[in-house]
Structures are given as structure tokens and as C-alpha cells.
């Protein structure tokens, strides 16, 4: 590694620590980055001059000696735009360093029939409104988007968006063109971004190994291994919804296979088990089952147990394969999980090896439906955090 | 990162490149390490002085200009001892930089009833013989061992060795004590080490995402994600043999569960499907089924197809989860796979998403039964490659 590369790396790493922690003393930064205090001071000075962090005297610690200055992200100089295309809504937000949501717009999305043009139009309009409402002098340094489908790494192409019927739609490119901010729009799969968000700011704070299951119509996954999102050879790993759990009596799955986890635990599986009419769907229909179960309705309770058993087999398999520190249930699974937890735990106890399960914690998403949006904002910040001063020099022209 | 840390990192990285590639020009090293040639020259000089590499004029290239010197590992100065406790044999080897097997000893191991003392005694004796036969002036810089069971990370404790009935046996510590070389003995699970060996020197050379399935009595796994072995929260990930593929009609598994991949495709599953007597077991019995199938015996062919179908479900699930570049079949699966390949491929085509499977290659282990031993030797080299000059200073006293 050359000198310039190391400096860039260090500046970015310092800003990342401050961005994710909210505030850190110089001493804590020195310890985390294994650098001496004078180097931290120099790096901080660069970031302060660029308007990305502020240094403050800490509130009284009561300890003797001169307290270490606290470094905080400056939330006024730069921001990113984050977008979320979920199965039932379109969201846009302006987000500051430190992950602070400054402003947002949201619209209900009809479940089917939304073409690329229509979705991009709504989001671009939201984006421009947010951009125009930003205070003078603040700069948009990045954009990130979450999409409820399969995304080609690198160019924001939607390979497959099952619920909208999208195939090979240039979503990222098109949104970037319509926003007209001169910035690329990286796009991530909603479950991938949800996993990263929960790890960076949610239930799995700081964990190096966690699995996030995002349920809605289907079941997506984001799997963090050794601190990094598992991508696989071409960026299409983490498809835990298509793990076959019921090969011979399984329900048909949208992928053409049978007995996939998502066929057994997705929205339709739950609604069918609860004997709801075939034309009912969506989050409200799922909530109604959960509410009925809470009120003691045996059919609804049985449906949650039934689905919980399959979910448990899936999660047990994931424990054996990944030995995760935490499994997080997001999207519609966040609402369903409490009523199915006993079955999930029982399956893990039966089907996962003791060493693979003994430390795993099961949690619902802490960020709720914003997990994917938060993940999109972090995608927007990723270039800035890789090279803060370089990005600022480019965008502030 | 501090200066000294960077230098140590660079010295180790250079030696690792040379160790794994066999020989590399200074120019290739400069390119791979993104360093200038004078830095490469200085690093190489340090390693040459320490007797770890040699520089040679390359054979005539036919190109104009002065050819870049070629850096090779020096196989005479240092070596490691590698040990392998497999289900049917005990192996020890003396291995040089560059991965060259200099010498080896091997014994048949009875399948059950071998206690810690007995195993360690044989291996330590082998180790001492190899050590004493080493030429004067050469130094043992590390030891590594592979074991066919569950290993606690960090201290070489066998948590569970199913086929020998070992529970919490301090194998690494005990072998280290008996070898009396003043070196720790890191121990790895055989499938983990097999995966690393195949990636470093075998079928999956240089791949960043691969899965190695090691079949014998059970089915173990080594999963490489983004270039690194998946370890999980407490080091017990990769247990793909206990992924449930047949939850309701599954064969009982040694783990207490039912329908695990290893219960459906392990040695016993194959032998039962081929209607072999319950008292037959081991590699020869498996080979006999494979040979019979090759000769056209329909029962043996049917057994391979049956097991292949379950293996295919397992591999399809792994494709969806990991999007691997390659899946490698090792141990007894190496012999079984060719007769089951059609079923495995059919299941992958049905049960894995196109994007998750389109680039995956299916291969048998290139290193064969030595995969685990090679992996153990790399474990032995790991400290040296992290800090070559530091380790040499410590061991050469």
C-alpha cells in the first residue's frame, strides 16, 4: 500500500467511525484505528476543514486531566438522497452524516402494474423536492436506492422484480438521469441493504455475523459473514428464500420450483394456512391474521405455528451453515415472528447443532420498515466514506 | 496502520505470493502488491537474506530488454510438519515453502476405539522421525493438523469427533507437548482445511467463492466466501452436512436430527440404498458400489442416483445461498459424484435460481485424499506468512 492510499484510507475510516457512532473522542478513535493521537488530530483537522466533522469539548466527565475532544459528524454540509422501492410504497429521504433523516417523502404504491417510467417519475420528483428544500450551501454527495428484487451488481439494473414483473430494467441509470444531479445511483436488493442497516444502526449493531430475513410477498435475505455482506461469485448470493425445505410435498414457488422457504412462509402461505380468501393480500391482511391470533383465534394461531415450523427449519439450516450471532426478522416477518417464535425455537433446538446455535439470538428488526431505506442511505454514503476529500472536491465544484 | 505494521504486512504478503505461486517475477509481484519495483527489491532482499526466497534469472523470454528477476521460495531453510487424522488413516508430512511435500509417514487407523493417547503417540512418533530426518540447518517453523471432527477455534480442542467418540479432547495441546518442538499445534476441521487447500493449490485455484463438500461417514463442509473461510460467530459454521433436506421422511442422523444432508448422502445412505449388509463400511465398500455401477449393475446405479438426488437438493440450496463459483466434491464424494452427477445437475437446474447457478462449476477434488493434509500444512505456514522475519528470529534461536 502506498502513502497516499494509506492516508485516504485513514481519512475515510475516521469519518466512517464518526458517521456510524455519532460521536467519538479522539482517544477512542486512536484506539479503534490503532494510530497515535497526533495522526488522529491531523486527520480530524482535514475533515473539519472540509466541513464533514466538528470537534467539541465533551460534557464534564468528572475525571481528572484534560478530556479528549469529541469528534462528531457535521450534519449540515453534505447529505445523500436515499430511495426505497418496497412492495407497497415508494419512499425518498434526505439523510445527513450520522444517519440523520432530515426530510422525507412517501407514496403508496399499487402492488402490480407499476412500470419503470412511473416508479422513476415519482421518485425523481421526490428527490428533486428534497434537493431543492435543502439549505443553501449543503451538497448532495451521493444517492442510494433499495429495490424489492434482484439487482445486478455494479450498474443498478433490476434483473428481476417479481412483484412488478420487471425484467432487466435499468432502474439505477434511469433514476440517475431523471434526478439530473450528475451522480450515479447505486441500487441494492432490499434484504441486502436491510441486513447492512440492521448491522450498522439496528438490532445487530456491530455484529460480524448475522442473517436478516425480509419477508413480504417473497422472502429475501441479507447475510453478513465476517462483517461483510455475502455477495457470491456474481453478486446473487443470499437467496435464502429459495432454499428448498420441503422437496416432496412443497407448495409451488414463484421461481418455478417447489417447497422453497418463501413458498412455505411467505405472505400467501400464511394467508392460505389462515384460510383467508385468495384475493386478500398485503401487509394489512397479514396483520389481521396476527391480530386474530393475539385475540385467541385458533385458526390464525395454527397458521402462525404452521408457518413457524417451516421458518424454523429454514433458520436451523442457516444456523448450521453460518453459525450467526443473530437472526433478524424484517418486513412482514417482523409482525409474524412473535406468534411463530416457539416453533422456530423448537426447530432450532432439534435441527441445529448445539455449537452452531448456542450463541444465536433471534430478534425482530429494530429499524422496522425503514431498514431498507437506511441501507439505501448507507449505499449513498459509501463513496464519500471511501474517499471523503476526493468526493467533496468532485461534488462541490 | 503504522509503518512497522505495513512493512511486516508487505514482507509477509510477498512471501505468501511466492509460496502459493511457486515463482513470480519482480514485475508480477509489483503489480499484484501495487508497490513499486524498488520496494519489491528491498522486501525481496530481506527475505533472501533470511533464506526464505531465492532470486534467479528467468529462462530466456525472447523479449527485448533486461528480464525481471524471478523470485522463488527456498525449500531448504524452513519447513512445517503437517498431520492428518482422517476416518481411516493417520498421516504426517514434512512440507517446504512452495507447498512441496518433502517426506511423509502414514498408518492405517482402525475406525473406532482409537483414544487420544494412541492417536497422538503415532503422530508424534511420525513427527519426530520426520524432524530428525530433516537436513541439518533447516528449521521447523510451524505445525498444523487436520482432524475429522469439530474443532474449537484457537486451541486445537476437539469438541466432538463423532467416529472416534471423542468429546473435548485437547488434541492440539497434547500433540504439541509430545512433539516437544516448542511450537503450538493449530488444528482445523478436515473439510475447512480441504476447502482452503483446494482454493490455494487445487481445483478452485484463486476462486473467491467456493464450497468444498467432504464426504466420509458424515459430510463436512468448507465454505469460502469472499476469499475467506466462513467461520461464523464462534467458529462452527460450514456445517452443511446438517442442513435438513428431508424433514418429514428423513433418515435419522448421528446428530439426533432427521433428514440431514449427511444422513441422506453419507456412506451409510449409499450402502443402504445399494442394499449392502449393515456391517459393511468404509471407503472400499463405497468403491465397490461405484465399481458395480460402472459395470452396469442396476441396484448400484440406482443407489448412486438416489443419493445424487438428495445431494443435488443440498447443492442447489448452497447455490442459492452462496452463489459459489465452484462446488468441489472431496473424500468419498469424490468417488461417488461421477455416478450421481446427472441427478445433481438436474436438481440444480430445477431448484437453484438461474442467476445463482449460471456460473457455478462442479468439480471433484484435485488434491484427492491429500487435500486435508495440504490444508494442515498451510495452517502450519500461517504464522510464518504473517510475519516471516519475526517467526524466523524466534524459531532459529
Coordinates of N, CA and C in Angstrom, one line a residue, chain A residues 1 3 5-6 10 34-35 150 159 209 223 225 230-240 242-245 247-248 255 257 309-310 313 317-318 320-325 347 350-351 353 355-356 358-359, chain B residues 1 3 5-6 10 34-35 150 159 209 223 225 230-240 242-245 247-248 255 257 309-310 313 317-318 320-325 347 350-351 353 355-356 358-359:
Chain A
X1 N 0.8 -1.2 0.0 CA 0.0 0.0 0.0 C 0.9 1.3 0.0
X3 N 1.7 5.5 0.3 CA 1.4 6.5 1.3 C 0.1 7.2 1.1
X5 N -2.5 6.2 -0.6 CA -3.6 5.3 -0.4 C -3.9 5.1 1.1
X6 N -2.8 5.0 1.9 CA -3.0 4.9 3.3 C -3.7 6.1 4.0
X10 N -7.2 6.1 5.8 CA -7.3 6.6 7.2 C -8.4 7.7 7.3
X34 N -5.9 2.2 15.8 CA -4.6 1.9 16.1 C -3.6 2.9 15.5
X35 N -3.9 4.2 15.8 CA -3.0 5.2 15.3 C -2.7 6.1 16.5
X150 N -34.2 -8.5 -7.7 CA -32.8 -8.9 -7.9 C -32.1 -7.9 -8.7
X159 N -32.5 -7.1 -12.5 CA -32.6 -8.3 -13.3 C -34.0 -8.9 -13.3
X209 N -21.4 -11.4 12.2 CA -22.1 -12.5 11.5 C -23.6 -12.5 11.9
X223 N -27.1 -11.7 4.2 CA -26.3 -12.5 5.1 C -24.9 -11.8 5.3
X225 N -21.3 -12.0 6.7 CA -20.3 -13.0 7.1 C -19.0 -12.3 7.3
X230 N -22.5 -11.1 2.2 CA -22.1 -12.2 1.3 C -22.6 -11.8 -0.1
X231 N -21.8 -11.8 -1.1 CA -22.3 -11.4 -2.4 C -22.2 -12.7 -3.3
X232 N -21.2 -13.5 -3.2 CA -21.1 -14.6 -4.1 C -20.3 -14.3 -5.3
X233 N -20.3 -15.2 -6.2 CA -19.4 -15.1 -7.4 C -19.9 -14.0 -8.3
X234 N -21.2 -13.9 -8.5 CA -21.7 -12.8 -9.4 C -22.6 -11.9 -8.7
X235 N -22.6 -11.9 -7.4 CA -23.4 -10.9 -6.6 C -24.9 -11.4 -6.3
X236 N -25.1 -12.7 -6.6 CA -26.5 -13.1 -6.4 C -26.6 -14.2 -5.3
X237 N -25.8 -14.1 -4.2 CA -25.9 -15.0 -3.1 C -27.1 -14.5 -2.2
X238 N -27.2 -15.1 -1.0 CA -28.2 -14.7 0.0 C -29.6 -15.1 -0.4
X239 N -29.8 -15.8 -1.4 CA -31.2 -16.1 -1.8 C -31.8 -17.2 -0.9
X240 N -31.9 -16.9 0.4 CA -32.4 -17.9 1.3 C -33.8 -18.3 1.2
X242 N -35.1 -19.2 -1.4 CA -35.3 -20.3 -2.4 C -34.5 -21.5 -2.0
X243 N -34.1 -21.5 -0.7 CA -33.6 -22.8 -0.1 C -34.8 -23.7 0.0
X244 N -34.7 -24.9 -0.6 CA -35.8 -25.9 -0.5 C -35.8 -26.5 0.8
X245 N -37.0 -26.4 1.5 CA -37.1 -27.0 2.8 C -38.1 -28.2 2.8
X247 N -39.0 -30.6 -0.1 CA -38.9 -31.0 -1.5 C -40.0 -31.9 -2.1
X248 N -40.7 -32.6 -1.3 CA -41.6 -33.6 -1.9 C -43.1 -33.2 -1.7
X255 N -40.6 -19.1 -8.3 CA -39.3 -19.3 -9.1 C -39.5 -20.5 -10.0
X257 N -39.8 -23.6 -8.8 CA -39.5 -24.8 -8.0 C -40.7 -25.0 -7.0
X309 N -43.1 -23.4 11.8 CA -42.4 -24.6 11.8 C -41.5 -24.7 10.6
X310 N -42.0 -24.3 9.4 CA -41.1 -24.2 8.2 C -40.1 -23.1 8.4
X313 N -37.3 -24.6 10.4 CA -36.4 -25.5 9.6 C -35.4 -24.6 8.8
X317 N -31.3 -24.5 9.5 CA -30.3 -24.7 8.4 C -29.3 -23.6 8.3
X318 N -29.8 -22.4 8.4 CA -29.0 -21.2 8.3 C -28.0 -21.2 9.5
X320 N -26.8 -23.8 11.1 CA -25.7 -24.8 10.8 C -24.7 -24.3 9.7
X321 N -25.2 -23.6 8.8 CA -24.3 -23.2 7.7 C -23.5 -21.9 8.1
X322 N -24.1 -21.0 8.8 CA -23.5 -19.7 9.1 C -23.0 -19.5 10.5
X323 N -23.5 -20.3 11.4 CA -23.2 -20.0 12.9 C -23.3 -18.5 13.2
X324 N -24.5 -17.9 12.9 CA -24.6 -16.5 13.0 C -24.8 -16.1 14.5
X325 N -24.4 -14.8 14.8 CA -24.6 -14.3 16.1 C -26.0 -13.9 16.3
X347 N -37.6 -25.8 16.4 CA -36.9 -26.4 15.3 C -35.4 -26.2 15.4
X350 N -34.0 -28.7 17.7 CA -33.9 -30.0 17.1 C -32.9 -30.2 16.0
X351 N -32.9 -29.2 15.1 CA -32.2 -29.3 13.8 C -30.9 -28.6 13.7
X353 N -27.1 -27.9 15.2 CA -26.1 -28.4 16.1 C -25.9 -27.5 17.3
X355 N -23.4 -26.4 19.0 CA -22.3 -25.4 18.8 C -22.7 -24.3 17.8
X356 N -23.6 -24.7 16.9 CA -23.9 -23.7 15.8 C -25.1 -22.8 16.3
X358 N -25.7 -22.2 19.9 CA -25.7 -21.9 21.3 C -25.6 -20.4 21.6
X359 N -25.1 -19.6 20.6 CA -24.9 -18.2 20.8 C -25.9 -17.3 20.0
Chain B
X1 N -2.8 2.4 10.2 CA -1.8 1.4 10.2 C -0.4 2.0 10.3
X3 N 3.9 2.3 10.3 CA 4.9 1.9 9.4 C 5.4 0.5 9.5
X5 N 4.0 -2.0 11.0 CA 2.9 -3.0 10.7 C 2.8 -3.1 9.1
X6 N 3.0 -2.0 8.4 CA 2.9 -2.1 7.0 C 4.0 -2.9 6.4
X10 N 3.8 -6.3 4.3 CA 4.3 -6.4 2.9 C 5.3 -7.6 2.8
X34 N 0.7 -3.9 -5.8 CA 0.6 -2.5 -6.1 C 1.7 -1.7 -5.4
X35 N 2.9 -2.2 -5.5 CA 4.1 -1.4 -5.0 C 5.1 -1.2 -6.1
X150 N -15.2 -31.8 15.0 CA -15.5 -30.4 15.3 C -14.4 -29.8 16.2
X159 N -13.9 -30.7 20.0 CA -15.1 -30.6 20.7 C -15.9 -31.9 20.5
X209 N -15.0 -17.6 -4.1 CA -16.2 -18.2 -3.5 C -16.4 -19.6 -4.0
X223 N -16.6 -23.7 3.4 CA -17.2 -22.7 2.5 C -16.3 -21.4 2.5
X225 N -16.0 -17.7 1.4 CA -16.8 -16.5 1.0 C -15.9 -15.3 0.9
X230 N -15.5 -19.3 5.8 CA -16.6 -18.8 6.6 C -16.4 -19.5 8.0
X231 N -16.3 -18.7 9.0 CA -16.2 -19.3 10.4 C -17.4 -19.1 11.2
X232 N -18.1 -18.0 11.1 CA -19.3 -17.8 11.9 C -18.9 -17.2 13.3
X233 N -19.9 -17.0 14.1 CA -19.8 -16.3 15.3 C -18.8 -17.0 16.3
X234 N -18.8 -18.3 16.4 CA -17.9 -18.9 17.3 C -17.1 -20.0 16.6
X235 N -17.0 -19.9 15.3 CA -16.1 -20.8 14.5 C -16.7 -22.1 14.1
X236 N -18.0 -22.2 14.2 CA -18.7 -23.5 13.9 C -19.6 -23.4 12.7
X237 N -19.4 -22.5 11.8 CA -20.2 -22.5 10.6 C -19.8 -23.6 9.7
X238 N -20.3 -23.6 8.5 CA -20.0 -24.6 7.4 C -20.6 -25.9 7.6
X239 N -21.4 -26.1 8.6 CA -21.9 -27.5 8.9 C -23.0 -27.9 7.9
X240 N -22.7 -27.9 6.6 CA -23.6 -28.2 5.6 C -24.2 -29.6 5.6
X242 N -25.4 -30.9 8.1 CA -26.6 -31.0 8.9 C -27.7 -30.0 8.5
X243 N -27.6 -29.6 7.2 CA -28.7 -28.9 6.6 C -29.8 -29.9 6.4
X244 N -31.0 -29.6 6.9 CA -32.1 -30.6 6.7 C -32.6 -30.5 5.3
X245 N -32.6 -31.6 4.6 CA -33.2 -31.6 3.2 C -34.4 -32.4 3.1
X247 N -37.2 -33.2 5.8 CA -37.6 -33.0 7.2 C -38.7 -34.1 7.6
X248 N -39.5 -34.6 6.7 CA -40.5 -35.5 7.2 C -40.4 -37.0 7.0
X255 N -26.5 -36.7 14.5 CA -26.7 -35.5 15.4 C -27.9 -35.5 16.2
X257 N -30.9 -35.4 14.8 CA -32.0 -34.9 14.0 C -32.3 -35.9 12.9
X309 N -29.7 -37.5 -6.0 CA -30.9 -36.6 -5.9 C -30.9 -35.7 -4.7
X310 N -30.6 -36.4 -3.5 CA -30.5 -35.6 -2.3 C -29.3 -34.7 -2.3
X313 N -30.2 -31.6 -4.1 CA -31.1 -30.7 -3.4 C -30.1 -29.8 -2.5
X317 N -29.4 -25.8 -2.8 CA -29.6 -24.8 -1.7 C -28.4 -24.0 -1.5
X318 N -27.2 -24.7 -1.6 CA -26.0 -24.0 -1.4 C -25.7 -22.9 -2.5
X320 N -28.1 -21.3 -4.1 CA -29.0 -20.1 -3.8 C -28.4 -19.3 -2.6
X321 N -27.8 -19.9 -1.7 CA -27.3 -19.2 -0.5 C -26.0 -18.5 -0.8
X322 N -25.1 -19.2 -1.5 CA -23.7 -18.7 -1.6 C -23.3 -18.2 -3.0
X323 N -24.1 -18.5 -4.0 CA -23.7 -18.2 -5.4 C -22.2 -18.5 -5.6
X324 N -21.8 -19.7 -5.4 CA -20.4 -20.0 -5.5 C -19.9 -20.1 -6.9
X325 N -18.6 -19.9 -7.1 CA -18.0 -20.1 -8.4 C -17.8 -21.6 -8.7
X347 N -31.1 -31.4 -10.3 CA -31.7 -30.7 -9.1 C -31.2 -29.2 -9.1
X350 N -33.4 -27.3 -11.5 CA -34.7 -27.2 -11.0 C -34.8 -26.2 -9.8
X351 N -33.9 -26.4 -8.9 CA -34.1 -25.8 -7.5 C -33.2 -24.6 -7.3
X353 N -31.8 -20.8 -8.4 CA -32.2 -19.7 -9.3 C -31.1 -19.6 -10.4
X355 N -29.7 -17.1 -11.9 CA -28.5 -16.2 -11.6 C -27.6 -16.8 -10.5
X356 N -28.1 -17.6 -9.7 CA -27.2 -18.2 -8.6 C -26.5 -19.4 -9.1
X358 N -25.8 -19.9 -12.7 CA -25.3 -19.9 -14.1 C -23.8 -20.0 -14.3
X359 N -23.0 -19.6 -13.2 CA -21.6 -19.6 -13.4 C -20.9 -20.7 -12.5

